[in-house]
Amino acid sequence: MKQIYDVIVVGGGPAGIMAAMASGKLGADTLLIEKNGFLGGAATASVLGPISPFHYKDEQVINGIPQDFMDRMVKEAGSTGHMKTLDPYGSGDSLGFYDREKYKYVAVEMLKEFGVDILYHSMIDSVDCDNFKLTGLTTVSKGGDRLHFSAHVIVDATGDGDIAVRCGENYCIGDPVEHKFSPSSAMFEMANVDTEKVFRYIQENQEDFEFLSDIVPMREFDDRLKQHYFVGQGFKKLVKKAVEAGDLEFGRDSVIVLNGIHPNTMHFNATRICGLDATDVVKRTESEIDGRRQINSVSEFMIKYVPGFENAFVSVTNAEIGVRETRHIEGMHTLTGMDVYEGRKFEDVVSRGYFPIDLHNPDGKEGYGNGGVWKVPKDTYDIPYRCLIPKHIDGLILSGRCISGTSEAHGSYRTQGGIMGIGQASGVAAAVCAKNHVQPREQEVKEIQEELIRLGASVYRDEEKAKAEKARARKIAQEYIKEHEGNLITLPEILKEYED
């Protein structure tokens, strides 16, 4: 392994993977450093559910290398590709179900094809940052072995902005006033579930659910993954009964279920861990313990109370809690909630956002409208290159959920699809800066935009393409509704919207 690289990416989650792929594909000598012995970050280690949408009202907004990755996953029998939710409330416009083990495998194979070096089991011990210029870093292994690396540009894809903070950059945790942040969750799956029985229960008790939707296949995928896909958040009557009986103790007042990637499995994003700062190792330890207790309580509740789970068991749990929000690093521009909601555009756009502002209740168990927020933007919005550039540090590019934005804006771009797009942009920017031997803040954005477009990224809206995508999605949804008439859980008023 070399000691000097053009680009070093720290963090092998979705943003870091895309950054390293983009940098490598553009020919930069690239190293990806990851703390675990596998890639995926929260997508694999935290047992996330489906990949959040790449779409805004059926227009595909995230494209290029992230879509290449999805296509490869489908080819390797590891994903359904993007599936359409008939009712996007609570989930977004589409969901991309995936096998986490295939995710780990495909990510490495593609990175190797792009010539990227990977270093596992490594934490950052120190950074070389003098006069606000980052030039290298030292990693440390579990056994104390240290390796030193230098690079023209380092990409901070740690999620928490660890490299930027080590360099002394300013940051804010959560919102700027009370420093409250979206809670974390411990995620898990159950197997040996009678999913059709669960579906029928939801169908017969629609009034007991906050949101529910059928999920429509949009492309062919491996027969092993074919099943009846759906999502529902509720079971409120059963939850209330179990809580009163002392059989359930967790951080919410309802349970959300949706399919796992394999038949007869269900995924749970059903716990809530409030008020514990995940950048504080003691607090994070408390979060892990609390999350594990909630997993046990919820899973036992499902077996005892919910039809279809009588013979089920916990098959997968997270290796670490899923963290939604920690530090927002100060950059040359800070994206705001109004930028997101109004769908604002910027000349230095390098990625586009689209997901609703999704803020989980930081204080209690209640959902959207009672402490939580679900607010759909008026249009897609631009993520400026300046949000990826730290305010004071040279030699560093921000990536993923730690870019410069407010807590409200972060509530939209933090989802997996969004940070894949940001990751691609950060990797392209890093490779271009290394090639031109310039600091990120000095690089003309036009060249970065051109390279992104060459990779297939949707930097700007293609009106004709978007129109065709919407028409195709509507037609497929209509055919699905007709074929499954009488066997749907989507509310009638939503189904009516698909009528011509």
XYZ file of C-alpha atoms in Angstrom:
500
model
C 0.000 0.000 0.000
C 1.266 3.440 -0.993
C 1.792 6.335 1.410
C 0.954 9.179 -0.981
C -2.384 9.432 -2.834
C -4.206 11.990 -4.921
C -7.382 11.483 -2.879
C -8.110 9.831 0.465
C -11.713 9.138 1.430
C -12.350 8.542 5.144
C -15.488 6.518 5.834
C -16.842 3.598 3.808
C -20.568 4.298 4.084
C -22.804 5.162 1.109
C -21.275 8.643 0.682
C -17.699 7.396 1.032
C -18.256 4.497 -1.356
C -19.648 6.823 -4.031
C -16.886 9.378 -3.437
C -14.145 6.759 -3.820
C -15.794 5.235 -6.893
C -16.131 8.629 -8.575
C -12.559 9.630 -7.726
C -11.187 6.310 -8.922
C -13.237 6.334 -12.118
C -11.841 9.768 -12.977
C -8.334 8.334 -12.696
C -7.249 9.728 -9.349
C -5.030 7.550 -7.169
C -7.541 6.897 -4.377
C -7.528 5.298 -0.920
C -10.693 4.482 1.051
C -10.264 4.096 4.833
C -12.949 2.254 6.834
C -13.206 1.428 10.554
C -15.034 -1.895 9.997
C -13.996 -5.000 8.094
C -16.646 -4.361 5.427
C -18.209 -1.458 3.568
C -21.644 0.112 3.739
C -21.558 2.087 6.965
C -25.085 2.579 8.283
C -26.503 0.802 5.214
C -25.004 -2.482 6.392
C -23.723 -2.099 9.965
C -26.861 -0.332 11.187
C -29.249 -2.626 9.256
C -30.980 0.165 7.369
C -34.101 -0.724 5.438
C -34.534 0.002 1.715
C -32.427 2.637 -0.002
C -34.421 5.850 0.169
C -35.725 7.287 -3.085
C -33.603 8.511 -5.941
C -36.832 10.179 -7.102
C -39.006 13.278 -6.722
C -42.577 12.673 -7.857
C -41.293 9.885 -10.134
C -38.520 12.008 -11.703
C -35.161 10.332 -11.109
C -32.971 12.928 -9.406
C -29.977 10.809 -8.347
C -28.167 9.157 -11.237
C -24.703 8.280 -12.484
C -22.541 6.054 -10.267
C -25.256 5.579 -7.603
C -27.546 4.169 -10.290
C -24.687 2.070 -11.699
C -24.341 0.614 -8.207
C -28.067 -0.146 -8.011
C -27.998 -1.777 -11.458
C -25.057 -3.946 -10.436
C -26.899 -4.939 -7.248
C -29.898 -6.035 -9.310
C -27.621 -7.980 -11.660
C -26.049 -9.770 -8.674
C -29.493 -10.760 -7.308
C -29.017 -8.303 -4.454
C -31.738 -5.721 -5.088
C -35.193 -5.077 -6.494
C -34.093 -1.745 -7.892
C -36.308 1.247 -7.194
C -39.912 0.301 -6.392
C -42.736 2.842 -6.393
C -44.771 3.560 -3.259
C -48.392 4.215 -4.223
C -48.603 6.578 -1.239
C -45.250 8.347 -0.663
C -46.203 9.791 2.732
C -43.790 8.576 5.401
C -41.542 6.651 3.003
C -40.849 8.792 -0.049
C -41.606 8.193 -3.713
C -39.684 4.939 -4.056
C -37.822 2.312 -2.064
C -34.860 0.222 -3.214
C -34.791 -3.054 -1.294
C -31.351 -4.639 -1.030
C -29.395 -7.538 0.453
C -26.785 -6.136 2.851
C -24.292 -8.933 2.176
C -24.526 -8.293 -1.572
C -24.121 -4.581 -0.862
C -20.801 -5.241 0.884
C -19.646 -7.490 -1.951
C -20.706 -5.297 -4.883
C -19.222 -2.154 -3.345
C -15.783 -3.744 -3.049
C -15.898 -5.273 -6.528
C -16.772 -1.961 -8.160
C -14.158 -0.048 -6.163
C -11.483 -2.520 -7.186
C -12.551 -2.187 -10.832
C -11.979 1.564 -10.491
C -8.510 0.977 -9.020
C -9.316 2.150 -5.482
C -7.224 0.880 -2.553
C -9.138 -0.089 0.618
C -7.842 -0.087 4.191
C -10.093 -1.778 6.772
C -10.011 -1.870 10.590
C -8.547 1.619 10.796
C -9.482 4.653 12.864
C -7.995 8.125 12.466
C -5.318 8.734 15.066
C -4.237 12.238 14.008
C -4.321 14.686 11.115
C -1.567 16.793 9.540
C -3.185 20.233 9.539
C -1.016 23.334 9.755
C -2.188 26.891 9.064
C -5.647 25.557 8.199
C -4.277 23.265 5.474
C -4.801 19.484 5.677
C -2.119 17.425 3.960
C -2.308 13.972 5.524
C -3.403 11.739 8.368
C -2.337 8.805 10.500
C -4.492 5.737 11.064
C -4.387 3.415 14.055
C -5.465 -0.216 14.213
C -6.980 -2.161 17.095
C -3.505 -3.432 17.946
C -1.995 0.057 17.919
C -0.278 -0.122 14.513
C -0.049 3.296 12.888
C 0.128 4.101 9.186
C 0.745 7.570 7.774
C -0.739 8.778 4.469
C -0.574 12.014 2.508
C -2.964 13.290 -0.153
C -3.742 16.377 -2.169
C -7.387 16.188 -1.063
C -9.046 14.293 1.777
C -12.798 13.642 1.707
C -14.553 13.569 5.091
C -17.268 10.921 4.713
C -17.248 9.943 8.389
C -20.861 11.018 8.906
C -19.949 13.019 11.995
C -17.413 15.309 10.315
C -14.582 13.809 12.368
C -11.779 14.983 10.077
C -13.101 18.531 9.842
C -13.398 18.728 13.636
C -9.871 17.356 14.102
C -8.696 20.196 11.849
C -10.465 22.747 14.022
C -13.410 23.610 11.772
C -16.538 25.109 13.327
C -19.677 23.021 13.653
C -23.122 22.862 15.184
C -24.777 19.798 16.707
C -28.462 19.628 15.863
C -30.396 22.873 15.650
C -28.476 26.084 16.435
C -30.725 27.219 19.307
C -31.461 24.255 21.572
C -29.037 21.813 19.887
C -31.748 19.185 19.707
C -31.298 16.530 17.029
C -33.260 13.745 15.395
C -33.090 10.604 17.527
C -31.147 7.481 16.639
C -32.692 4.046 16.068
C -31.696 0.424 16.602
C -32.873 -1.533 13.583
C -33.535 -5.213 13.146
C -35.314 -7.875 11.102
C -37.500 -10.853 11.900
C -37.760 -14.060 9.873
C -40.309 -16.855 9.516
C -43.053 -14.244 9.296
C -46.369 -14.953 7.586
C -46.185 -11.689 5.643
C -49.515 -12.233 3.879
C -51.213 -12.565 7.255
C -49.565 -9.294 8.342
C -50.768 -7.666 5.128
C -54.339 -8.826 5.715
C -54.285 -7.463 9.264
C -53.199 -4.052 7.972
C -55.809 -4.210 5.215
C -58.572 -4.924 7.739
C -57.395 -2.253 10.230
C -56.426 0.675 8.020
C -57.766 3.221 10.516
C -55.149 2.036 13.017
C -52.208 3.121 10.827
C -50.521 6.498 10.414
C -49.422 5.619 6.896
C -49.518 2.555 4.697
C -48.769 1.793 1.076
C -48.444 -0.953 -1.461
C -45.042 -0.979 -3.169
C -44.898 -1.526 -6.925
C -42.060 -3.236 -8.854
C -40.662 -1.021 -11.615
C -38.267 -3.454 -13.290
C -37.395 -7.130 -13.493
C -35.305 -8.573 -10.681
C -34.275 -12.016 -9.426
C -37.094 -14.475 -8.718
C -35.622 -15.182 -5.268
C -36.559 -11.657 -4.202
C -40.116 -11.636 -5.538
C -42.846 -11.195 -2.936
C -45.728 -8.908 -1.984
C -44.026 -5.636 -0.925
C -45.756 -3.166 1.400
C -45.145 -0.724 4.261
C -47.263 0.326 7.222
C -46.784 2.308 10.407
C -49.342 1.790 13.145
C -50.622 -1.207 15.143
C -51.637 1.534 17.594
C -54.415 -0.427 19.320
C -52.120 -3.392 19.902
C -49.274 -1.111 21.014
C -51.543 0.630 23.530
C -52.793 -2.706 24.855
C -49.260 -4.083 25.236
C -47.907 -0.939 26.901
C -50.782 -0.953 29.414
C -50.123 -4.625 30.148
C -46.403 -3.969 30.688
C -45.470 -6.081 27.664
C -43.907 -3.306 25.588
C -41.440 -0.533 26.356
C -39.898 1.432 23.509
C -39.391 4.965 22.227
C -42.429 5.306 19.962
C -46.215 5.049 20.069
C -46.519 2.952 16.888
C -44.555 0.325 14.964
C -43.455 0.557 11.328
C -42.981 -2.646 9.341
C -41.974 -3.329 5.758
C -40.565 -6.280 3.925
C -37.029 -7.482 4.204
C -35.369 -8.269 0.882
C -36.032 -11.998 1.263
C -39.491 -13.584 1.467
C -41.050 -14.102 4.903
C -38.871 -11.466 6.562
C -39.864 -8.062 7.930
C -37.697 -5.035 8.635
C -38.167 -2.776 11.660
C -37.248 0.887 12.030
C -39.352 0.887 15.182
C -37.173 2.124 18.038
C -36.267 5.636 19.127
C -33.294 6.772 21.218
C -33.666 10.440 22.178
C -31.270 13.011 23.557
C -28.049 11.015 23.438
C -25.213 12.622 21.441
C -23.683 9.925 19.216
C -20.338 11.794 19.081
C -19.953 11.221 22.846
C -18.682 7.652 23.312
C -20.278 7.285 26.767
C -23.651 8.511 25.505
C -23.341 6.350 22.416
C -22.719 3.317 24.611
C -25.895 4.125 26.531
C -27.698 4.370 23.183
C -26.500 0.922 22.110
C -27.711 -0.634 25.365
C -31.077 1.140 25.202
C -31.492 0.186 21.543
C -30.858 -3.477 22.276
C -33.474 -3.411 25.035
C -35.999 -1.828 22.689
C -35.313 -4.454 20.006
C -36.037 -7.217 22.494
C -39.234 -5.554 23.712
C -40.611 -4.791 20.235
C -39.801 -8.238 18.820
C -41.446 -10.013 21.749
C -44.469 -7.737 21.357
C -44.764 -8.640 17.680
C -44.658 -12.392 18.465
C -47.221 -12.134 21.258
C -49.681 -9.618 19.802
C -49.455 -9.241 16.015
C -51.025 -11.753 13.588
C -48.416 -13.268 11.289
C -45.566 -13.148 13.800
C -46.603 -16.132 15.922
C -43.614 -18.242 14.769
C -41.206 -15.442 13.942
C -37.797 -14.751 15.448
C -35.185 -12.003 15.339
C -32.826 -12.858 12.488
C -30.676 -9.722 12.140
C -29.797 -6.853 14.477
C -27.666 -3.793 13.936
C -23.960 -3.900 14.802
C -24.278 -0.246 15.788
C -27.203 2.121 16.190
C -28.419 4.062 13.189
C -27.481 7.699 13.793
C -29.589 10.295 12.008
C -27.959 13.546 13.073
C -24.846 14.828 14.804
C -22.526 17.602 13.584
C -23.195 20.077 10.796
C -19.805 21.389 9.681
C -19.543 25.094 8.798
C -18.915 25.549 5.107
C -18.646 28.361 2.587
C -22.439 28.209 2.272
C -25.043 26.787 4.641
C -28.090 25.168 3.055
C -31.284 26.082 4.917
C -34.692 24.522 5.426
C -36.206 27.254 3.247
C -33.697 26.495 0.470
C -34.964 22.921 0.584
C -38.678 23.646 0.899
C -38.726 26.331 -1.811
C -36.702 24.140 -4.191
C -34.019 26.772 -4.648
C -31.424 26.510 -7.400
C -27.752 27.553 -7.266
C -25.201 28.197 -10.004
C -22.624 25.980 -8.278
C -24.952 22.954 -8.037
C -23.132 19.609 -7.782
C -26.015 17.409 -6.603
C -29.769 17.720 -6.245
C -32.018 17.131 -3.258
C -35.627 16.017 -3.280
C -36.623 14.041 -0.169
C -39.161 15.558 2.250
C -37.840 17.366 5.322
C -38.092 14.393 7.686
C -37.458 15.380 11.296
C -38.099 12.704 13.882
C -39.456 13.872 17.230
C -36.379 14.675 19.399
C -38.323 14.636 22.661
C -40.987 11.953 22.686
C -42.795 9.000 21.203
C -45.253 10.802 18.942
C -44.846 10.875 15.166
C -45.392 13.415 12.382
C -47.502 16.405 13.378
C -46.843 15.832 17.082
C -43.175 16.735 17.392
C -42.013 15.205 14.106
C -42.028 16.880 10.675
C -42.745 15.533 7.171
C -42.669 18.419 4.702
C -42.495 17.842 0.940
C -40.398 20.410 -0.993
C -42.155 22.428 -3.681
C -39.550 21.206 -6.160
C -36.140 19.573 -6.236
C -33.427 21.793 -4.792
C -29.749 22.238 -5.583
C -26.894 21.355 -3.253
C -24.152 23.940 -3.915
C -20.494 23.019 -4.164
C -19.859 25.586 -1.424
C -21.705 23.353 1.085
C -18.968 20.743 0.550
C -16.108 23.170 1.210
C -15.188 23.855 4.864
C -15.219 27.526 5.789
C -11.584 27.625 6.921
C -9.774 24.358 6.036
C -7.919 23.701 2.775
C -7.202 20.207 1.455
C -10.579 18.938 2.684
C -13.969 18.246 1.087
C -17.083 17.374 3.108
C -19.365 14.532 2.069
C -22.552 12.832 3.211
C -24.652 14.069 6.099
C -21.934 16.294 7.659
C -21.983 18.908 4.861
C -22.838 22.511 5.677
C -26.578 22.725 6.274
C -29.088 23.490 8.990
C -30.850 20.760 10.934
C -33.980 21.287 8.816
C -32.126 21.000 5.505
C -30.244 17.973 6.809
C -33.625 16.343 7.485
C -33.992 16.059 3.708
C -30.531 15.357 2.272
C -29.446 12.895 5.022
C -31.207 9.864 3.501
C -29.199 7.227 1.667
C -30.131 8.271 -1.868
C -29.317 11.905 -1.134
C -25.922 11.230 0.403
C -25.019 8.909 -2.470
C -25.480 11.891 -4.782
C -23.432 14.109 -2.466
C -20.787 11.386 -2.258
C -20.490 11.209 -6.032
C -20.111 14.999 -6.186
C -17.422 15.073 -3.487
C -15.419 12.348 -5.206
C -15.535 14.084 -8.581
C -14.552 17.390 -6.980
C -11.630 15.784 -5.155
C -10.327 14.095 -8.311
C -10.604 17.302 -10.350
C -8.804 19.335 -7.659
C -6.019 16.750 -7.451
C -5.617 16.714 -11.227
C -5.421 20.517 -11.383
C -3.260 20.848 -8.254
C -5.612 23.423 -6.749
C -7.343 23.761 -3.413
C -11.064 22.854 -3.393
C -12.140 26.446 -2.657
C -10.166 27.658 -5.709
C -11.523 25.097 -8.174
C -13.931 26.365 -10.844
C -17.197 24.473 -10.404
C -17.907 24.257 -14.146
C -15.297 21.538 -14.660
C -16.743 19.546 -11.749
C -20.239 19.857 -13.221
C -19.009 18.707 -16.624
C -17.365 15.617 -15.139
C -20.502 14.808 -13.133
C -22.629 15.016 -16.261
C -20.148 12.793 -18.086
C -20.652 10.180 -15.352
C -24.411 10.384 -15.861
C -25.304 12.512 -12.836
C -28.505 14.523 -13.029
C -26.996 17.929 -12.293
C -29.850 19.698 -14.077
C -33.413 18.664 -14.830
C -34.021 17.117 -18.232
C -37.650 18.114 -18.798
C -38.377 15.543 -21.500
C -36.751 12.718 -19.550
C -38.620 13.676 -16.370
C -41.915 13.773 -18.255
C -41.293 10.294 -19.681
C -40.290 8.905 -16.255
C -43.479 10.225 -14.685
C -45.650 8.812 -17.462
C -43.985 5.406 -17.206
C -44.370 5.281 -13.419
C -48.038 6.243 -13.596
C -48.773 3.600 -16.227
C -47.043 0.840 -14.239
C -48.881 1.920 -11.059
C -52.219 1.871 -12.853
C -51.558 -1.633 -14.173
C -50.568 -2.820 -10.693
C -53.707 -1.346 -9.122
C -55.903 -3.004 -11.743
C -54.174 -6.358 -11.355
C -54.405 -6.279 -7.539
C -57.885 -4.794 -7.231
C -59.384 -5.782 -3.882
C -56.008 -6.785 -2.487
C -54.411 -3.433 -1.709
C -53.765 -1.560 1.535
C -53.316 1.891 -0.002
C -56.191 4.162 1.013
C -59.001 4.648 -1.553
C -58.470 8.419 -1.748
C -54.851 7.813 -2.775
C -55.794 5.163 -5.338
C -58.250 7.628 -6.865
C -55.316 9.889 -7.771
C -54.166 7.245 -10.267
C -57.422 7.326 -12.214
C -57.364 9.109 -15.587
